[in-house]
Amino acid sequence: MSSCKPVRPEPRAEVMAIDAYVPGKSAVAGLAKVHKLSSNESPLGPSPRAIEAFRANADQLAMYPDGSSWLLREAIAKRYGLDAEQIICGNGSDELLSLLAHVYLRPGDEGLYSQYGFLEYPIAIRAAGGTPVVAAETDETANVDALLAKATPKTKIVFLANPSNPTGTYLPFAEVKRLHAGLPEDALLVVDAAYAEYVARNDYAAGVELVSTSQNVAMTRTFSKIYGLANLRIGWAYAPAHVIDALNRVRGPFNVNGAAIAAGVAAIDDAGHVAAAATHNARWLPWLSAEIAKLGVGVTPSVGNFLLLHFPRQAGRTAAEADRYLSARGFVLRGVAGYGLPDCLRMTVGVEAANRGVVAALAAFMAGGRS
Ligand SMILES: Cc1ncc(COP(=O)(O)O)c(C=O)c1O
């Protein structure tokens, strides 16, 4: 008897093994205005100069952008003291993370990352046909020994978010160098430094030096966080010339749009705006950490622009209940059960009213308020 199964195009099995990325919520039914604290966006928004540049681009919409993103690469190179030839821009750093996995993983190869690493990593690894391998963290922080213990001759890419999302923890640069030194030379270490601009620690470095002095390290960065341009999707990577060459062969020919290039150039030029965003974060991150900890909610020490909050497993005070309680009051946080952290919520540092409002609402929630 012939099977009744219809013949149709079938995706690769490894694609269907992927759990699609679930972005942070941005709205609450019935509420016209909410504070969106679920996606680590900048509460200060972009530089006014970037908005102006975006608008000025409106009369160019019929024209293809510069496929090499030259002006943006040049601006990044100037700002960070890098060689523009070793920079590639992407449609968000997400695109570059994914392309790196596609370029360096063959079927059966392993892609390594740490326990609470950004959820895009297993997606990128699986989509490329690789096998995700996870190393346990210690105190919600990447553990170099655990990562090295999981490295094998099949490891061809290692993703390290530094600082990490959703934990906000970081590895000192000496530890990143130790990780690099222990990896096989044919494995690419990708240091994802999406939150680098927020970190105020003497022992931290985003990874420029490692890229410059080795052949197997790439650093990814983004305009989505401190530059306040998440909607425009601009990421970039600094990597050895051979890595840039490989990525340029597979990226879309016009992967960054003209408005993004123009706004990105203007944003990077406005150092004052970036400094203001860093100052805002430096004021409110410690305030939120201290105030929330006083309420009996655990707070993982963070160097980013967000906090991982730990709720008790006690009925009436759980993370899921806190999420509903805060949402109903217009504070949208991020559930992180998908990261294996069902007792936690992640909260982005917001504007003053949002920060004070969340603390007041959490105080009422933890005190048992349910109305
Ligand atoms: C660690 C990390 N890497 C990369 C990204 C992606 O950023 P982009 O908007 O540049 O794609 C994020 C965004 O949340 C992130 O948290």
mmCIF file of N, CA, C and O and ligand atoms in Angstrom, residues 21 39-40 91-95 97 118 120-121 161-165 192-195 220-225 230 233-235 306 339 346, ligand 1:
data_model
loop_
_atom_site.group_PDB
_atom_site.id
_atom_site.type_symbol
_atom_site.label_atom_id
_atom_site.label_comp_id
_atom_site.label_asym_id
_atom_site.label_seq_id
_atom_site.Cartn_x
_atom_site.Cartn_y
_atom_site.Cartn_z
ATOM 1 N N TYR A 21 13.669 31.766 18.219
ATOM 2 C CA TYR A 21 13.957 32.808 19.213
ATOM 3 C C TYR A 21 12.671 33.564 19.543
ATOM 4 O O TYR A 21 11.912 33.946 18.646
ATOM 5 N N SER A 39 14.101 44.137 26.501
ATOM 6 C CA SER A 39 15.025 43.842 25.402
ATOM 7 C C SER A 39 16.347 44.596 25.460
ATOM 8 O O SER A 39 17.056 44.691 24.451
ATOM 9 N N ASN A 40 16.663 45.146 26.622
ATOM 10 C CA ASN A 40 17.966 45.815 26.819
ATOM 11 C C ASN A 40 18.231 46.951 25.835
ATOM 12 O O ASN A 40 19.364 47.175 25.410
ATOM 13 N N ASN A 91 23.390 43.084 9.526
ATOM 14 C CA ASN A 91 22.015 43.454 9.841
ATOM 15 C C ASN A 91 21.759 43.026 11.305
ATOM 16 O O ASN A 91 21.115 42.021 11.577
ATOM 17 N N GLY A 92 22.328 43.805 12.207
ATOM 18 C CA GLY A 92 22.379 43.398 13.610
ATOM 19 C C GLY A 92 23.561 42.466 13.793
ATOM 20 O O GLY A 92 24.021 41.830 12.824
ATOM 21 N N SER A 93 24.082 42.386 15.026
ATOM 22 C CA SER A 93 25.167 41.420 15.229
ATOM 23 C C SER A 93 24.617 39.999 15.121
ATOM 24 O O SER A 93 25.359 39.070 14.822
ATOM 25 N N ASP A 94 23.316 39.833 15.320
ATOM 26 C CA ASP A 94 22.690 38.522 15.108
ATOM 27 C C ASP A 94 23.079 37.923 13.755
ATOM 28 O O ASP A 94 23.372 36.735 13.651
ATOM 29 N N GLU A 95 23.020 38.761 12.729
ATOM 30 C CA GLU A 95 23.332 38.246 11.389
ATOM 31 C C GLU A 95 24.776 37.737 11.339
ATOM 32 O O GLU A 95 25.051 36.677 10.769
ATOM 33 N N LEU A 97 26.676 36.700 13.851
ATOM 34 C CA LEU A 97 26.842 35.472 14.655
ATOM 35 C C LEU A 97 26.404 34.261 13.835
ATOM 36 O O LEU A 97 27.066 33.224 13.808
ATOM 37 N N PHE A 118 23.776 33.523 25.261
ATOM 38 C CA PHE A 118 22.708 34.089 24.429
ATOM 39 C C PHE A 118 22.057 32.988 23.575
ATOM 40 O O PHE A 118 22.750 32.170 22.957
ATOM 41 N N GLU A 120 20.740 32.919 20.791
ATOM 42 C CA GLU A 120 21.041 32.877 19.358
ATOM 43 C C GLU A 120 22.152 31.871 19.041
ATOM 44 O O GLU A 120 22.235 31.384 17.918
ATOM 45 N N TYR A 121 23.004 31.577 20.011
ATOM 46 C CA TYR A 121 24.144 30.687 19.706
ATOM 47 C C TYR A 121 23.693 29.281 19.308
ATOM 48 O O TYR A 121 24.089 28.794 18.240
ATOM 49 N N ALA A 161 29.602 35.387 25.207
ATOM 50 C CA ALA A 161 29.054 36.736 25.385
ATOM 51 C C ALA A 161 29.751 37.345 26.583
ATOM 52 O O ALA A 161 29.749 36.779 27.676
ATOM 53 N N ASN A 162 30.359 38.507 26.394
ATOM 54 C CA ASN A 162 31.109 39.139 27.476
ATOM 55 C C ASN A 162 30.917 40.652 27.415
ATOM 56 O O ASN A 162 31.518 41.302 26.571
ATOM 57 N N PRO A 163 30.068 41.232 28.301
ATOM 58 C CA PRO A 163 29.277 40.595 29.336
ATOM 59 C C PRO A 163 28.218 39.678 28.736
ATOM 60 O O PRO A 163 27.874 39.803 27.567
ATOM 61 N N SER A 164 27.710 38.797 29.595
ATOM 62 C CA SER A 164 26.753 37.825 29.100
ATOM 63 C C SER A 164 25.319 38.322 29.263
ATOM 64 O O SER A 164 25.022 39.148 30.107
ATOM 65 N N ASN A 165 24.461 37.815 28.421
ATOM 66 C CA ASN A 165 23.036 38.062 28.491
ATOM 67 C C ASN A 165 22.380 36.685 28.611
ATOM 68 O O ASN A 165 22.704 35.814 27.797
ATOM 69 N N ASP A 192 31.411 38.010 21.859
ATOM 70 C CA ASP A 192 30.228 38.831 21.572
ATOM 71 C C ASP A 192 30.159 39.911 22.655
ATOM 72 O O ASP A 192 29.754 39.658 23.786
ATOM 73 N N ALA A 193 30.572 41.118 22.266
ATOM 74 C CA ALA A 193 30.694 42.206 23.242
ATOM 75 C C ALA A 193 29.589 43.248 23.028
ATOM 76 O O ALA A 193 29.841 44.459 23.012
ATOM 77 N N ALA A 194 28.360 42.763 22.926
ATOM 78 C CA ALA A 194 27.217 43.646 22.636
ATOM 79 C C ALA A 194 27.059 44.744 23.693
ATOM 80 O O ALA A 194 26.558 45.829 23.395
ATOM 81 N N TYR A 195 27.485 44.442 24.927
ATOM 82 C CA TYR A 195 27.268 45.403 26.028
ATOM 83 C C TYR A 195 28.575 46.051 26.487
ATOM 84 O O TYR A 195 28.632 46.626 27.577
ATOM 85 N N THR A 220 32.291 40.640 18.070
ATOM 86 C CA THR A 220 31.086 41.250 17.498
ATOM 87 C C THR A 220 30.581 42.361 18.418
ATOM 88 O O THR A 220 30.710 42.280 19.642
ATOM 89 N N ARG A 221 30.031 43.383 17.791
ATOM 90 C CA ARG A 221 29.510 44.554 18.527
ATOM 91 C C ARG A 221 28.181 44.974 17.906
ATOM 92 O O ARG A 221 27.817 44.520 16.821
ATOM 93 N N THR A 222 27.503 45.877 18.586
ATOM 94 C CA THR A 222 26.189 46.271 18.087
ATOM 95 C C THR A 222 25.881 47.749 18.316
ATOM 96 O O THR A 222 26.435 48.351 19.243
ATOM 97 N N PHE A 223 25.008 48.280 17.482
ATOM 98 C CA PHE A 223 24.463 49.626 17.692
ATOM 99 C C PHE A 223 23.093 49.535 18.371
ATOM 100 O O PHE A 223 22.417 50.543 18.527
ATOM 101 N N SER A 224 22.680 48.324 18.740
ATOM 102 C CA SER A 224 21.327 48.143 19.289
ATOM 103 C C SER A 224 21.221 48.524 20.753
ATOM 104 O O SER A 224 20.127 48.722 21.258
ATOM 105 N N LYS A 225 22.334 48.575 21.455
ATOM 106 C CA LYS A 225 22.283 48.762 22.907
ATOM 107 C C LYS A 225 22.605 50.211 23.251
ATOM 108 O O LYS A 225 21.740 51.058 23.221
ATOM 109 N N ALA A 230 18.382 49.878 17.984
ATOM 110 C CA ALA A 230 18.012 48.462 17.797
ATOM 111 C C ALA A 230 17.117 48.254 16.573
ATOM 112 O O ALA A 230 17.248 47.259 15.858
ATOM 113 N N ARG A 233 18.890 47.724 13.128
ATOM 114 C CA ARG A 233 19.651 46.487 12.934
ATOM 115 C C ARG A 233 21.062 46.760 12.402
ATOM 116 O O ARG A 233 21.334 46.561 11.217
ATOM 117 N N ILE A 234 21.926 47.227 13.257
ATOM 118 C CA ILE A 234 23.327 47.434 12.846
ATOM 119 C C ILE A 234 24.250 46.721 13.824
ATOM 120 O O ILE A 234 24.273 47.038 15.019
ATOM 121 N N GLY A 235 24.985 45.771 13.306
ATOM 122 C CA GLY A 235 26.021 45.131 14.101
ATOM 123 C C GLY A 235 27.317 45.185 13.313
ATOM 124 O O GLY A 235 27.319 45.508 12.120
ATOM 125 N N PHE A 306 21.276 45.776 32.316
ATOM 126 C CA PHE A 306 20.115 44.968 32.726
ATOM 127 C C PHE A 306 20.489 44.145 33.952
ATOM 128 O O PHE A 306 21.686 43.996 34.271
ATOM 129 N N TYR A 339 16.037 30.114 28.981
ATOM 130 C CA TYR A 339 17.466 30.006 29.276
ATOM 131 C C TYR A 339 17.725 28.993 30.402
ATOM 132 O O TYR A 339 18.845 28.880 30.891
ATOM 133 N N ARG A 346 14.417 39.087 33.687
ATOM 134 C CA ARG A 346 15.485 40.041 33.352
ATOM 135 C C ARG A 346 14.859 41.418 33.158
ATOM 136 O O ARG A 346 13.823 41.550 32.500
HETATM 137 C C1 LIG B 1 24.740 39.065 23.986
HETATM 138 C C2 LIG B 1 24.016 39.585 22.795
HETATM 139 N N1 LIG B 1 24.576 39.440 21.599
HETATM 140 C C3 LIG B 1 23.984 39.885 20.475
HETATM 141 C C4 LIG B 1 22.747 40.498 20.541
HETATM 142 C C5 LIG B 1 22.094 40.896 19.245
HETATM 143 O O1 LIG B 1 22.167 42.213 19.003
HETATM 144 P P1 LIG B 1 21.778 42.822 17.598
HETATM 145 O O2 LIG B 1 20.623 43.711 17.863
HETATM 146 O O3 LIG B 1 23.015 43.566 17.183
HETATM 147 O O4 LIG B 1 21.452 41.731 16.647
HETATM 148 C C6 LIG B 1 22.121 40.679 21.764
HETATM 149 C C7 LIG B 1 20.786 41.310 21.818
HETATM 150 O O5 LIG B 1 20.041 41.188 22.746
HETATM 151 C C8 LIG B 1 22.763 40.210 22.920
HETATM 152 O O6 LIG B 1 22.197 40.325 24.117
#
